[in-house]
mmCIF file with all atom_site columns, C-alpha atoms in Angstrom:
data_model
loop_
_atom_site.group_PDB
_atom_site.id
_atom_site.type_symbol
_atom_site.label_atom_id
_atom_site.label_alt_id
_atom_site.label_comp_id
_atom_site.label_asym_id
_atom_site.label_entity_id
_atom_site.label_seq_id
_atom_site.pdbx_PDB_ins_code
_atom_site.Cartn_x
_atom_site.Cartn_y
_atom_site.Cartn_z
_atom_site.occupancy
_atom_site.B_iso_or_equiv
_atom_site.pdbx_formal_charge
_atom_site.auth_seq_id
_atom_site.auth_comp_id
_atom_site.auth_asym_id
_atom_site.auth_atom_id
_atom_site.pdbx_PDB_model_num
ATOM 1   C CA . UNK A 1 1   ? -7.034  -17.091 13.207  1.00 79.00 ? 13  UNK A CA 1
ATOM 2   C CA . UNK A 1 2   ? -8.622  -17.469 16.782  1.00 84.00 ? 14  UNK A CA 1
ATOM 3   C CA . UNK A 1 3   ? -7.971  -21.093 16.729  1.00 90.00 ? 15  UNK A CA 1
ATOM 4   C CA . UNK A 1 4   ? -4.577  -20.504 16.601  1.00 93.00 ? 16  UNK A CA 1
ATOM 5   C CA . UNK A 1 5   ? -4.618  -17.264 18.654  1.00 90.00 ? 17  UNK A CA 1
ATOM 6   C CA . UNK A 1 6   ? -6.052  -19.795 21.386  1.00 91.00 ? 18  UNK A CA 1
ATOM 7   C CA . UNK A 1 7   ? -3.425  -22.122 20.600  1.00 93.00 ? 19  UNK A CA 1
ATOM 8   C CA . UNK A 1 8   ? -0.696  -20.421 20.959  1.00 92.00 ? 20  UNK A CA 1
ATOM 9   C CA . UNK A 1 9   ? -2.062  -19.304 24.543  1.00 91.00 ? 21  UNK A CA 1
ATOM 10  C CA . UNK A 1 10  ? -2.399  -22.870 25.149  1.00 90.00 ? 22  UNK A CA 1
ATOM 11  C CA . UNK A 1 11  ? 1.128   -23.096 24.525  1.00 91.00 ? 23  UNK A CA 1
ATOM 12  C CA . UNK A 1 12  ? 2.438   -19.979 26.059  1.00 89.00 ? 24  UNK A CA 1
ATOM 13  C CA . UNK A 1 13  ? 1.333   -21.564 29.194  1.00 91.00 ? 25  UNK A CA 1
ATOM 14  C CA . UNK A 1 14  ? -2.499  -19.746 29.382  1.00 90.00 ? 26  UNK A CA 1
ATOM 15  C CA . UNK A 1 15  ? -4.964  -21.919 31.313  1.00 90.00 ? 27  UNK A CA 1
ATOM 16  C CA . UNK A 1 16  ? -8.110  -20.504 29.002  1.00 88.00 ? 28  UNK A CA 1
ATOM 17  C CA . UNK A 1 17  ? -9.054  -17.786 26.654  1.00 85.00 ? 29  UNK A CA 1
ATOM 18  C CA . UNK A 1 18  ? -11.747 -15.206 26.605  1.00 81.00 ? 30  UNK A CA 1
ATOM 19  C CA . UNK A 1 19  ? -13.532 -13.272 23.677  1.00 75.00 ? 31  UNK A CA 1
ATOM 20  C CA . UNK A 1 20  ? -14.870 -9.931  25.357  1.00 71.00 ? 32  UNK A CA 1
ATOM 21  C CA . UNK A 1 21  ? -16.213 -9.406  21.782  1.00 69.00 ? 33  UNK A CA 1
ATOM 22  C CA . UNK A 1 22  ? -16.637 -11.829 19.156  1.00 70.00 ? 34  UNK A CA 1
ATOM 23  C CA . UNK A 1 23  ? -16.149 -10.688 15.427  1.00 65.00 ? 35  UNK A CA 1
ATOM 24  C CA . UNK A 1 24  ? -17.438 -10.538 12.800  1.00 64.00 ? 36  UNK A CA 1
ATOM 25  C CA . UNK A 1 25  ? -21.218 -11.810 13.999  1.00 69.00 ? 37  UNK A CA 1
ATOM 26  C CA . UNK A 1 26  ? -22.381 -10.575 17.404  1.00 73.00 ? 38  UNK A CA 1
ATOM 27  C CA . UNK A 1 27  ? -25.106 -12.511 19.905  1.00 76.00 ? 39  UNK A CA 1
ATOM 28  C CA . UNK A 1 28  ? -27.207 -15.130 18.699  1.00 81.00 ? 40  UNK A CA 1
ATOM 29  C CA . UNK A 1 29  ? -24.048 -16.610 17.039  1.00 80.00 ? 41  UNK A CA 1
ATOM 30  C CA . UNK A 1 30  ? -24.495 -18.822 14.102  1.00 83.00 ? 42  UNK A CA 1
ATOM 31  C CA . UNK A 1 31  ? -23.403 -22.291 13.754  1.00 85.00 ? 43  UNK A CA 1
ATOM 32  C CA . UNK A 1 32  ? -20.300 -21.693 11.788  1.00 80.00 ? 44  UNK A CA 1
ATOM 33  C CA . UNK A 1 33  ? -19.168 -19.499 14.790  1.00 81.00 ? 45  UNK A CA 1
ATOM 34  C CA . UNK A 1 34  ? -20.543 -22.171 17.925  1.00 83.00 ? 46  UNK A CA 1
ATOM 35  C CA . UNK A 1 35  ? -18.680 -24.291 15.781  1.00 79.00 ? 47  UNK A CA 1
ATOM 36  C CA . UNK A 1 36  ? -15.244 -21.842 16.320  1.00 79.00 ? 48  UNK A CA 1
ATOM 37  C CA . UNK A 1 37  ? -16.367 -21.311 19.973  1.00 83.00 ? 49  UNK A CA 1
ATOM 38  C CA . UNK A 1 38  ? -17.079 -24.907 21.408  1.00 85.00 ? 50  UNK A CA 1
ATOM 39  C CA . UNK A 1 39  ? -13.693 -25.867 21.266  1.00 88.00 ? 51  UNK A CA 1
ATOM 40  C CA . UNK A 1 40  ? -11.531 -23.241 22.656  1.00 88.00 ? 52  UNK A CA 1
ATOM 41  C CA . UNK A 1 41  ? -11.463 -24.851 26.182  1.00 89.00 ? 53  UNK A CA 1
ATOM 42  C CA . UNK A 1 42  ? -9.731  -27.821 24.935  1.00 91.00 ? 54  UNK A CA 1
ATOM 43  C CA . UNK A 1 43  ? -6.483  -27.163 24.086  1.00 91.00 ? 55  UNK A CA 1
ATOM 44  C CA . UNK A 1 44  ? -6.235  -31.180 23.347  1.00 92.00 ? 56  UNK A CA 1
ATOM 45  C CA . UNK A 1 45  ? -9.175  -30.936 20.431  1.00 91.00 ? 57  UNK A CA 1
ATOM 46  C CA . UNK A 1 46  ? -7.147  -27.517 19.362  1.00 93.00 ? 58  UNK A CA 1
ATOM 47  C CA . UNK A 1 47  ? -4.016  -29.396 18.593  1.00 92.00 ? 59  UNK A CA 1
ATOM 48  C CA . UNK A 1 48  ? -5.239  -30.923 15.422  1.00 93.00 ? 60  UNK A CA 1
ATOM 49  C CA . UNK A 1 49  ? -7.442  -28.288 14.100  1.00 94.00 ? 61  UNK A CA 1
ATOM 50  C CA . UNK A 1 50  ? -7.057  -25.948 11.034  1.00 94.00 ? 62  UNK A CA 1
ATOM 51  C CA . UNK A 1 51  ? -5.098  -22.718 11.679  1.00 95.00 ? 63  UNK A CA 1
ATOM 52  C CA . UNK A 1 52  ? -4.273  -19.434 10.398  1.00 96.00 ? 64  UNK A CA 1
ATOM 53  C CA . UNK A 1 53  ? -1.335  -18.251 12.129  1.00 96.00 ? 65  UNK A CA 1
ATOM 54  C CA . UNK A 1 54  ? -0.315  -14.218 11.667  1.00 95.00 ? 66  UNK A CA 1
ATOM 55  C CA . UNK A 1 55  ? 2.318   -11.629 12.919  1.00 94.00 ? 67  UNK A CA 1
ATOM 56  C CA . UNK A 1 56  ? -0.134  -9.143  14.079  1.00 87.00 ? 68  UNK A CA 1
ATOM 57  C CA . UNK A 1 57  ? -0.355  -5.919  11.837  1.00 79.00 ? 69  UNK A CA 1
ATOM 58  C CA . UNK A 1 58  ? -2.519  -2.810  12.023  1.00 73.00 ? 70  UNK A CA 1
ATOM 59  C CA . UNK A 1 59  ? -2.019  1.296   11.687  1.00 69.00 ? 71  UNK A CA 1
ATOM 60  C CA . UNK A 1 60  ? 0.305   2.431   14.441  1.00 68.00 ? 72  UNK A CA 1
ATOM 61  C CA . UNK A 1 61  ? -0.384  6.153   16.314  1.00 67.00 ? 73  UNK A CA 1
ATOM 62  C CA . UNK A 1 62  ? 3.078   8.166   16.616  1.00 66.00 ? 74  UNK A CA 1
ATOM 63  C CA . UNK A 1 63  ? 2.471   8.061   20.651  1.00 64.00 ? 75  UNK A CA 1
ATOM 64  C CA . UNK A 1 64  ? 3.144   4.022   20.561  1.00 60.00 ? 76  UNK A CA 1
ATOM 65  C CA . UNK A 1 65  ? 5.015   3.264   23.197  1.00 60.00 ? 77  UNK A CA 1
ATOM 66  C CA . UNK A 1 66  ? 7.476   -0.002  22.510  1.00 56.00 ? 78  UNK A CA 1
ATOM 67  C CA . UNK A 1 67  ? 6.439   -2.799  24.875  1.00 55.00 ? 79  UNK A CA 1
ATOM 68  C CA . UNK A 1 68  ? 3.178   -1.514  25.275  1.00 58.00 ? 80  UNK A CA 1
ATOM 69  C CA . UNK A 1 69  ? 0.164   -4.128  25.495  1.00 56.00 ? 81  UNK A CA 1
ATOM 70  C CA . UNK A 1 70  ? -0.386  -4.923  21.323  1.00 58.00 ? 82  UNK A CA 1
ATOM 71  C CA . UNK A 1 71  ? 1.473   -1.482  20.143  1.00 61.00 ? 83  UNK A CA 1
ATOM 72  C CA . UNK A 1 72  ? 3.454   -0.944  18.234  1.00 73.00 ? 84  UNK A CA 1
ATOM 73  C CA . UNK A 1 73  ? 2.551   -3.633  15.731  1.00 81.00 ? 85  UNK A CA 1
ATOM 74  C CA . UNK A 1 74  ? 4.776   -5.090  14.165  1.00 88.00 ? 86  UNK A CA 1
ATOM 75  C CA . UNK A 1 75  ? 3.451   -4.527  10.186  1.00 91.00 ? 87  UNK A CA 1
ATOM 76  C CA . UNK A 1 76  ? 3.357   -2.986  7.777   1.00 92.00 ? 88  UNK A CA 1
ATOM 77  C CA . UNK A 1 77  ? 7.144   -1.930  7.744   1.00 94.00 ? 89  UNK A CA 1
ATOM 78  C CA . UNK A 1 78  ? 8.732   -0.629  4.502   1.00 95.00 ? 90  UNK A CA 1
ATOM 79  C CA . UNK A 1 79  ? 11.187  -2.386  2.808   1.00 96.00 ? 91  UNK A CA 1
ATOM 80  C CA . UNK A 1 80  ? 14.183  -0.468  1.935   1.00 95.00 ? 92  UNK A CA 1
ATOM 81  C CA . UNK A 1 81  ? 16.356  -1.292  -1.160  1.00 95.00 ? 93  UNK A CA 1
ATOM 82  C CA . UNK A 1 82  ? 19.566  -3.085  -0.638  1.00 94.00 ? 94  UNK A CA 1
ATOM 83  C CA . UNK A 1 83  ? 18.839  -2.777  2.779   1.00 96.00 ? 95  UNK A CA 1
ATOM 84  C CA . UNK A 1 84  ? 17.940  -6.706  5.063   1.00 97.00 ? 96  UNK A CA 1
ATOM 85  C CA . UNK A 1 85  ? 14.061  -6.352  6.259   1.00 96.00 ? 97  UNK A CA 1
ATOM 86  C CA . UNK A 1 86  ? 13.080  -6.280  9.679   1.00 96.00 ? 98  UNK A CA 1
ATOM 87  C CA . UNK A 1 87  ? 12.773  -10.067 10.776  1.00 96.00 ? 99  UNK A CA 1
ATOM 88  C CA . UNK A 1 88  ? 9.481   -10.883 11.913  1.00 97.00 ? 100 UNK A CA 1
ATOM 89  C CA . UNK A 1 89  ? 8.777   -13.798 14.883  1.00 95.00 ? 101 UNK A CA 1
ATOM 90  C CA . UNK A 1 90  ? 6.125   -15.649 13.674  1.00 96.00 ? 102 UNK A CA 1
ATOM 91  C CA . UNK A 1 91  ? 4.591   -18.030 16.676  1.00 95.00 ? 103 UNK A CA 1
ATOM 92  C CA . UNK A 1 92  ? 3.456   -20.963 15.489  1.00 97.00 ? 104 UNK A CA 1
ATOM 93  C CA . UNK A 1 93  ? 1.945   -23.711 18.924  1.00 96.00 ? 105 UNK A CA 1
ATOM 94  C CA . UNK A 1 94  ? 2.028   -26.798 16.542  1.00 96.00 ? 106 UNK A CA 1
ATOM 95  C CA . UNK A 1 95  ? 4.493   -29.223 16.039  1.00 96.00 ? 107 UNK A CA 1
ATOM 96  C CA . UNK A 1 96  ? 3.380   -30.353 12.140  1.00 97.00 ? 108 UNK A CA 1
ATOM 97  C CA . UNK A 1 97  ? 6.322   -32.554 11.471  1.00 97.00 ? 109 UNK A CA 1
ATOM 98  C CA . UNK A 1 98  ? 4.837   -35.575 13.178  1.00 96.00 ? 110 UNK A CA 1
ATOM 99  C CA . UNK A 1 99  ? 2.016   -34.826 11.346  1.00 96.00 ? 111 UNK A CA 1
ATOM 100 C CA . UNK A 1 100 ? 3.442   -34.697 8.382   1.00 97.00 ? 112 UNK A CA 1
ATOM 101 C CA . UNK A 1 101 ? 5.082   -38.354 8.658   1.00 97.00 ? 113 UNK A CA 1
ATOM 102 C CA . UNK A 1 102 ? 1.960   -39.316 9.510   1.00 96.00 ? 114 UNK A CA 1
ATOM 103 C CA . UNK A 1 103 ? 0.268   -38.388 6.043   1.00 96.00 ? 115 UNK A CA 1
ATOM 104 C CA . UNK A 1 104 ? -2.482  -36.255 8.763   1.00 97.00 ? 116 UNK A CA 1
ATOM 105 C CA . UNK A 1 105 ? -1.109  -32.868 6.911   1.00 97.00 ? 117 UNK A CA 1
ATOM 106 C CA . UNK A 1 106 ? -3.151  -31.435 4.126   1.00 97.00 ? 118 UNK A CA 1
ATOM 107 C CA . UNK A 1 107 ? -1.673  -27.895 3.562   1.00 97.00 ? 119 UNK A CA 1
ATOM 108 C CA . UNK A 1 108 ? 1.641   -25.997 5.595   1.00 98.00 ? 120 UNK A CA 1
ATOM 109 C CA . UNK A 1 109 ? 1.412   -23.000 3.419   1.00 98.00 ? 121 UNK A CA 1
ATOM 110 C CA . UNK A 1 110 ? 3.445   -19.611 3.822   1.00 98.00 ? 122 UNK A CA 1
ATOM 111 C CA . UNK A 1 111 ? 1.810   -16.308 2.744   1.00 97.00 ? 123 UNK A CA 1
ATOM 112 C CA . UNK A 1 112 ? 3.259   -12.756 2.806   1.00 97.00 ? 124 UNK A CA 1
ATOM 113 C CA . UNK A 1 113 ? 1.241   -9.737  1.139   1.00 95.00 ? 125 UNK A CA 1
ATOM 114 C CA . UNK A 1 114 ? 3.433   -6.966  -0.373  1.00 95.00 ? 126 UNK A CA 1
ATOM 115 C CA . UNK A 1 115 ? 2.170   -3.693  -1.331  1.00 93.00 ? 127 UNK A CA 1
ATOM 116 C CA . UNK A 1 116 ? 3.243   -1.520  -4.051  1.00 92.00 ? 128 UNK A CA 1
ATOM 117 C CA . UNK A 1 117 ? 5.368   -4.241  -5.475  1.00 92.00 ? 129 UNK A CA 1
ATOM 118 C CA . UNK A 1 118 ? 6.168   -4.080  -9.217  1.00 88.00 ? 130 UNK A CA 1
ATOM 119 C CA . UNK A 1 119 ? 5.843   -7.306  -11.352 1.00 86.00 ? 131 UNK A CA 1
ATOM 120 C CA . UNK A 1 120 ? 10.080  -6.794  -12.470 1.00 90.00 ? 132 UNK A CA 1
ATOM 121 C CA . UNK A 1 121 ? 11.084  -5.876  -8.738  1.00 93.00 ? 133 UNK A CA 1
ATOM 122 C CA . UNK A 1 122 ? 12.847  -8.612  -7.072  1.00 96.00 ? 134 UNK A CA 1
ATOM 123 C CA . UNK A 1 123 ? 13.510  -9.439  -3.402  1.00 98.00 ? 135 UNK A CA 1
ATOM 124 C CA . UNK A 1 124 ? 15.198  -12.184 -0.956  1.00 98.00 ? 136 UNK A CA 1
ATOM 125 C CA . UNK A 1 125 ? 13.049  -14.404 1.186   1.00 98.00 ? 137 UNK A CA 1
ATOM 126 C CA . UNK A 1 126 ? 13.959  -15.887 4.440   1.00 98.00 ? 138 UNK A CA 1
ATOM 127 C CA . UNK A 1 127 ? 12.233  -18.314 6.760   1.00 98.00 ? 139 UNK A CA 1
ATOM 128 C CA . UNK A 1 128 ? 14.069  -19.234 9.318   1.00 98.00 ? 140 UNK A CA 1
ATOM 129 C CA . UNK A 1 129 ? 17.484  -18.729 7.905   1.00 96.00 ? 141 UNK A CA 1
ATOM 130 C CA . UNK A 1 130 ? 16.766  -20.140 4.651   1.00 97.00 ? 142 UNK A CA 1
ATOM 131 C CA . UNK A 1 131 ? 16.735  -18.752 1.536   1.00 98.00 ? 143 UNK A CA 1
ATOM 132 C CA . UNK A 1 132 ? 13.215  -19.560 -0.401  1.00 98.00 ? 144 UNK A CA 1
ATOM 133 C CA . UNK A 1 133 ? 13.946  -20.157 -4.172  1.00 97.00 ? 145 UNK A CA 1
ATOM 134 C CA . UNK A 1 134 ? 11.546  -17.938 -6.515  1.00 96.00 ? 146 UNK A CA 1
ATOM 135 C CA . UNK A 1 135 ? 10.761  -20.744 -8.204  1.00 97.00 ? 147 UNK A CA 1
ATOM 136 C CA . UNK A 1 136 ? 9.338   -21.924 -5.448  1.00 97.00 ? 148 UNK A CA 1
ATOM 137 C CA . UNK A 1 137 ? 7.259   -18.876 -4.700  1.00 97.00 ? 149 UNK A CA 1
ATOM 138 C CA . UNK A 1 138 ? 3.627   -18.253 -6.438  1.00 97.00 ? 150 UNK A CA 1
ATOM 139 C CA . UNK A 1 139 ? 2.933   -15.015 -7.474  1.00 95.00 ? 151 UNK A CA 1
ATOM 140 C CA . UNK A 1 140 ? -0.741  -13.370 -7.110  1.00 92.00 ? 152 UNK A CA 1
ATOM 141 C CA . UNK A 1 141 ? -1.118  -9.900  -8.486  1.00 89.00 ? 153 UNK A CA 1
ATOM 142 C CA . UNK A 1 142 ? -4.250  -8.744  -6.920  1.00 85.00 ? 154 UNK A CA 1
ATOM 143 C CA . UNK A 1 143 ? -3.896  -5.095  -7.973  1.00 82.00 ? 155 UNK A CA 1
ATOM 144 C CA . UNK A 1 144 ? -7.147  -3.358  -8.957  1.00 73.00 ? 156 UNK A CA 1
ATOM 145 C CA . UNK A 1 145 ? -8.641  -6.699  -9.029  1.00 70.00 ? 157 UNK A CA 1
ATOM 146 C CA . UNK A 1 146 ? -12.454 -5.926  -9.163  1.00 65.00 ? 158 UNK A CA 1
ATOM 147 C CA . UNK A 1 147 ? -12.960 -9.689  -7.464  1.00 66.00 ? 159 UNK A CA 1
ATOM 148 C CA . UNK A 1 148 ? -13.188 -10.017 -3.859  1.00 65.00 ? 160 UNK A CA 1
ATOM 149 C CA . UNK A 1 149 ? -9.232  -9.701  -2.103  1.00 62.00 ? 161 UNK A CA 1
ATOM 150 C CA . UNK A 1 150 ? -7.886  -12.028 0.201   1.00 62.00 ? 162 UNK A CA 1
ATOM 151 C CA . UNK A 1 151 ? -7.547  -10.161 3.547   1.00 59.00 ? 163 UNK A CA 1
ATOM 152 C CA . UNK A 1 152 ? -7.916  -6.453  3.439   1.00 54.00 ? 164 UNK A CA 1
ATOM 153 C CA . UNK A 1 153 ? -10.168 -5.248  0.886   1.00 52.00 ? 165 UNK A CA 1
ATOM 154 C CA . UNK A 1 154 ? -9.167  -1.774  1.445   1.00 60.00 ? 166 UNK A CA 1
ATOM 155 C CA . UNK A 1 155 ? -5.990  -2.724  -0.515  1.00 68.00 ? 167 UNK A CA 1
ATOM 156 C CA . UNK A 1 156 ? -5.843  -2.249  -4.027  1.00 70.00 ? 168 UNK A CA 1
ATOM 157 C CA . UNK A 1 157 ? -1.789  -2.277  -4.972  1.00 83.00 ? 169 UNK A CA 1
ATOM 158 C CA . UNK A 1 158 ? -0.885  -5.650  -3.663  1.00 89.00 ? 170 UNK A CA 1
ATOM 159 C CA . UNK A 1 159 ? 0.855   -9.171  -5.024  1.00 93.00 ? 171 UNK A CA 1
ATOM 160 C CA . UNK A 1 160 ? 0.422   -12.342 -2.519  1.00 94.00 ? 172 UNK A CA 1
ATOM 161 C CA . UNK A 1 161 ? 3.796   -14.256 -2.099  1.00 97.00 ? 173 UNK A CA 1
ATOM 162 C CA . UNK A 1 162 ? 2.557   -18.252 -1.255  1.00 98.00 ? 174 UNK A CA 1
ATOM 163 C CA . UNK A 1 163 ? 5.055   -20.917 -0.564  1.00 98.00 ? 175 UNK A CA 1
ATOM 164 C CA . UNK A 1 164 ? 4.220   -24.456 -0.083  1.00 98.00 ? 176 UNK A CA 1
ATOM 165 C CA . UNK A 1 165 ? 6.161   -25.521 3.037   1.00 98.00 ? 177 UNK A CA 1
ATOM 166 C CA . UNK A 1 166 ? 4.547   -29.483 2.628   1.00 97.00 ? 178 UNK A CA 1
ATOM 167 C CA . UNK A 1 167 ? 5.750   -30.341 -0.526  1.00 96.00 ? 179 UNK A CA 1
ATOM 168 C CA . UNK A 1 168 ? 9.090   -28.057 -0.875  1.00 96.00 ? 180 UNK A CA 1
ATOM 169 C CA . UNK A 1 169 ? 9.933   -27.104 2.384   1.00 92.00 ? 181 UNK A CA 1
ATOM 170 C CA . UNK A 1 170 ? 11.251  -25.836 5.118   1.00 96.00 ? 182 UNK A CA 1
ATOM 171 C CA . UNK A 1 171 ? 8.434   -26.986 7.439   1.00 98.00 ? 183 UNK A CA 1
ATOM 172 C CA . UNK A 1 172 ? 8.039   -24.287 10.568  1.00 98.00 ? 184 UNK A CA 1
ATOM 173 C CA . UNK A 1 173 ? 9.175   -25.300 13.841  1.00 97.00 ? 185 UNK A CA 1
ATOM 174 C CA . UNK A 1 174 ? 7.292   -25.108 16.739  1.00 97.00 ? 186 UNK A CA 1
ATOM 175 C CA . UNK A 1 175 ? 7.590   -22.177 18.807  1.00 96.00 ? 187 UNK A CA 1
ATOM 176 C CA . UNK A 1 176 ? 8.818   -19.042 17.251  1.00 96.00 ? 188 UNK A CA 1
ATOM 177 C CA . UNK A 1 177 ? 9.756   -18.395 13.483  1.00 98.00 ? 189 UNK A CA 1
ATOM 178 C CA . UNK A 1 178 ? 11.663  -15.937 11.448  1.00 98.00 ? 190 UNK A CA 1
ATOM 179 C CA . UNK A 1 179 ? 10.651  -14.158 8.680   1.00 98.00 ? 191 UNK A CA 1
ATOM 180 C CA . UNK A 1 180 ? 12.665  -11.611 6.160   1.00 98.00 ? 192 UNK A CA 1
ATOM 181 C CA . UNK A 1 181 ? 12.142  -9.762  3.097   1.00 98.00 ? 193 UNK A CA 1
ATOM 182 C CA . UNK A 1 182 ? 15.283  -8.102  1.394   1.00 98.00 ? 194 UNK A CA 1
ATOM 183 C CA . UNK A 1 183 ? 14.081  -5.879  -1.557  1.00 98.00 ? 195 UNK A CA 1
ATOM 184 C CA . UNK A 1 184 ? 16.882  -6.065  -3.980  1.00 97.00 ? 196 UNK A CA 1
ATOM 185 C CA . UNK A 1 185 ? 15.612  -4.538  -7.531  1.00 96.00 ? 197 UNK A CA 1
ATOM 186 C CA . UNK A 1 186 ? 13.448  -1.987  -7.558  1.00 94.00 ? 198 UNK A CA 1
ATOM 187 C CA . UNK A 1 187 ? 12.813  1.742   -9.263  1.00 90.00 ? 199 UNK A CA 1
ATOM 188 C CA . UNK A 1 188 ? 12.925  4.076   -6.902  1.00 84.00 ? 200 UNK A CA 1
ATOM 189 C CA . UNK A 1 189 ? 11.211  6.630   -8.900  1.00 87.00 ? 201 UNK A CA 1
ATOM 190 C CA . UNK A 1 190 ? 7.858   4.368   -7.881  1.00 88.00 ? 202 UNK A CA 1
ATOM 191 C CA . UNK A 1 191 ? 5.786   5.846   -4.914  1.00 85.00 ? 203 UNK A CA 1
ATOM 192 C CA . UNK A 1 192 ? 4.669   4.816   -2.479  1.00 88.00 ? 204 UNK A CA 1
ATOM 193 C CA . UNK A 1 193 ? 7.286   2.853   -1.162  1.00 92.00 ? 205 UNK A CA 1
ATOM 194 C CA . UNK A 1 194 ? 6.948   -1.087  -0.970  1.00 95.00 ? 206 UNK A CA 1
ATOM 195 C CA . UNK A 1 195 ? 5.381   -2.628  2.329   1.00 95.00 ? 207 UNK A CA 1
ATOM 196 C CA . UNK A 1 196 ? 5.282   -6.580  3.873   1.00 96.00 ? 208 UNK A CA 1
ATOM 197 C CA . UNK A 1 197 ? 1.984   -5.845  4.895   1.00 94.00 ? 209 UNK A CA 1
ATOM 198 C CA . UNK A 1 198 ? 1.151   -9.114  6.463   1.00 94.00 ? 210 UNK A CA 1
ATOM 199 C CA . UNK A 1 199 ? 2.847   -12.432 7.263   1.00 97.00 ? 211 UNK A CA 1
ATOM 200 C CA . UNK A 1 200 ? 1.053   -15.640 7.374   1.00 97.00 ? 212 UNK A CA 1
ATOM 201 C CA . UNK A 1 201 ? 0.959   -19.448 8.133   1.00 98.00 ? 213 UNK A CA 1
ATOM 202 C CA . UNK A 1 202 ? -2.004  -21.574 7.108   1.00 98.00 ? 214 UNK A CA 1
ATOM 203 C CA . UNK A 1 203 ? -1.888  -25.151 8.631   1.00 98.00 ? 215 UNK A CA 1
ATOM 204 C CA . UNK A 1 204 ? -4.702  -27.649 7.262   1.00 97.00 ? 216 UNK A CA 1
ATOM 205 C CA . UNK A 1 205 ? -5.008  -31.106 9.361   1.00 97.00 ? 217 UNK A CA 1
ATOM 206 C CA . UNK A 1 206 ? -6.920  -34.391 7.774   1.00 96.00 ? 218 UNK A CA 1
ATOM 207 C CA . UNK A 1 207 ? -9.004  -36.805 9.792   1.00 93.00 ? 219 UNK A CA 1
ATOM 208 C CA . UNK A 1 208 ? -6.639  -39.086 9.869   1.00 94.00 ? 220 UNK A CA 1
ATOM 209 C CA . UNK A 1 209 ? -3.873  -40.533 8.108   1.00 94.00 ? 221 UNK A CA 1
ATOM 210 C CA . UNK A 1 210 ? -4.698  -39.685 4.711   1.00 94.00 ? 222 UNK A CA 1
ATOM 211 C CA . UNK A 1 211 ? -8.054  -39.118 4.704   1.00 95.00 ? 223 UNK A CA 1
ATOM 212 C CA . UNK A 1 212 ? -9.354  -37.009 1.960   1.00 94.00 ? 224 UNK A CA 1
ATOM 213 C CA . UNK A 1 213 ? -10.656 -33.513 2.942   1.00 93.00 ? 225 UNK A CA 1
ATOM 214 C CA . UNK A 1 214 ? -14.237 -32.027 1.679   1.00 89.00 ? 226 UNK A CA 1
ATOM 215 C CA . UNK A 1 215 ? -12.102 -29.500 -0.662  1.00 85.00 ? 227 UNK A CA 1
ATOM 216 C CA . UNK A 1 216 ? -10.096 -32.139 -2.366  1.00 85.00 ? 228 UNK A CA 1
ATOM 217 C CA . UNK A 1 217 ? -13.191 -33.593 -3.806  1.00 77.00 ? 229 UNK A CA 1
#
């Protein structure tokens, strides 16, 4: 995610970035996290590197002030029944369709987590003003799953919604996104109340044109 944190600075017009603190591992930094560092004053080298693109999420306070610096954030927000979601802007700094036609693509994957979601409840997905299929949607339930979770381990109700954007589209556009989810069936005897708790873009680059990556094999 700080690759394309720094990228999308890049793009916003930033001439540089700055960690004041660098997560998770502090000073001496390993090599896996040089190897995150070295290249964050290149937006050039940026362009084609993996990234894991996020609308930023985290508790909010009830003094939040609206256009404050990173408050409120924008998830979790509870999805009401029959009701359209919130949209959420999802920035995204590359431009992956000439990569794409250039077989230098490996993975344009959309992820949203959902908490408290029952396996009959049903809901409408948007990205950018198009409706995503369910059968194009891959259902994870990851509740009380006594294996590590991906993303927040604290969660233990959760199902992750993945769409592959390279082989069934839409691909994202460059700049800002749109993302909605419309809850449409659900009991509303069940407590807590359904959440989008995060929304993601993962963006996986080859070599070059159609160059195998170390995963595939």
């Amino acid at each position: 995610m700080q690759t394309a944190q720094a990228a999308n600075g890049y793009g916003a017009g930033s001439k540089g970035v700055f960690f004041a603190t660098y997560y998770p591992d502090g000073y001496p930094y390993a090599d896996a996290d040089l190897g995150n560092l070295r290249f964050m004053g290149h937006p050039q080298l940026l362009a084609h590197k993996d990234k894991h693109f996020a609308v930023r999420q985290g508790p909010n306070e009830p003094g939040d002030t609206p256009g404050d610096y990173l408050s409120p954030h924008p998830l979790p927000v509870e999805l009401e029944l029959g009701k359209a979601g919130t949209i959420q802007t999802l920035s995204v700094s590359d431009d992956v369709s000439p990569a794409q036609e250039a077989g230098e693509l490996a993975t344009c994957e959309l992820r949203i987590r959902l908490t408290s979601l029952i396996h009959n409840d049903t809901f409408d997905l948007w990205f950018n003003g198009d409706r995503i299929p369910r059968a194009n949607q891959q259902w994870q339930d990851w509740t009380y799953s006594v294996r590590p979770v991906p993303g927040n381990t604290r969660l233990t109700s959760h199902y992750w919604i993945t769409v592959d954007l390279l082989r069934l589209g839409p691909l994202p556009q460059q700049g800002d996104n749109t993302v909605r989810v419309d809850l449409t069936e659900h009991d509303p005897r069940c407590d807590p109340p359904v959440l989008l708790h995060d929304v993601e873009l993962v963006v996986q680059y080859r070599d070059h044109r159609h160059a195998p990556r170390r995963d595939e094999w």
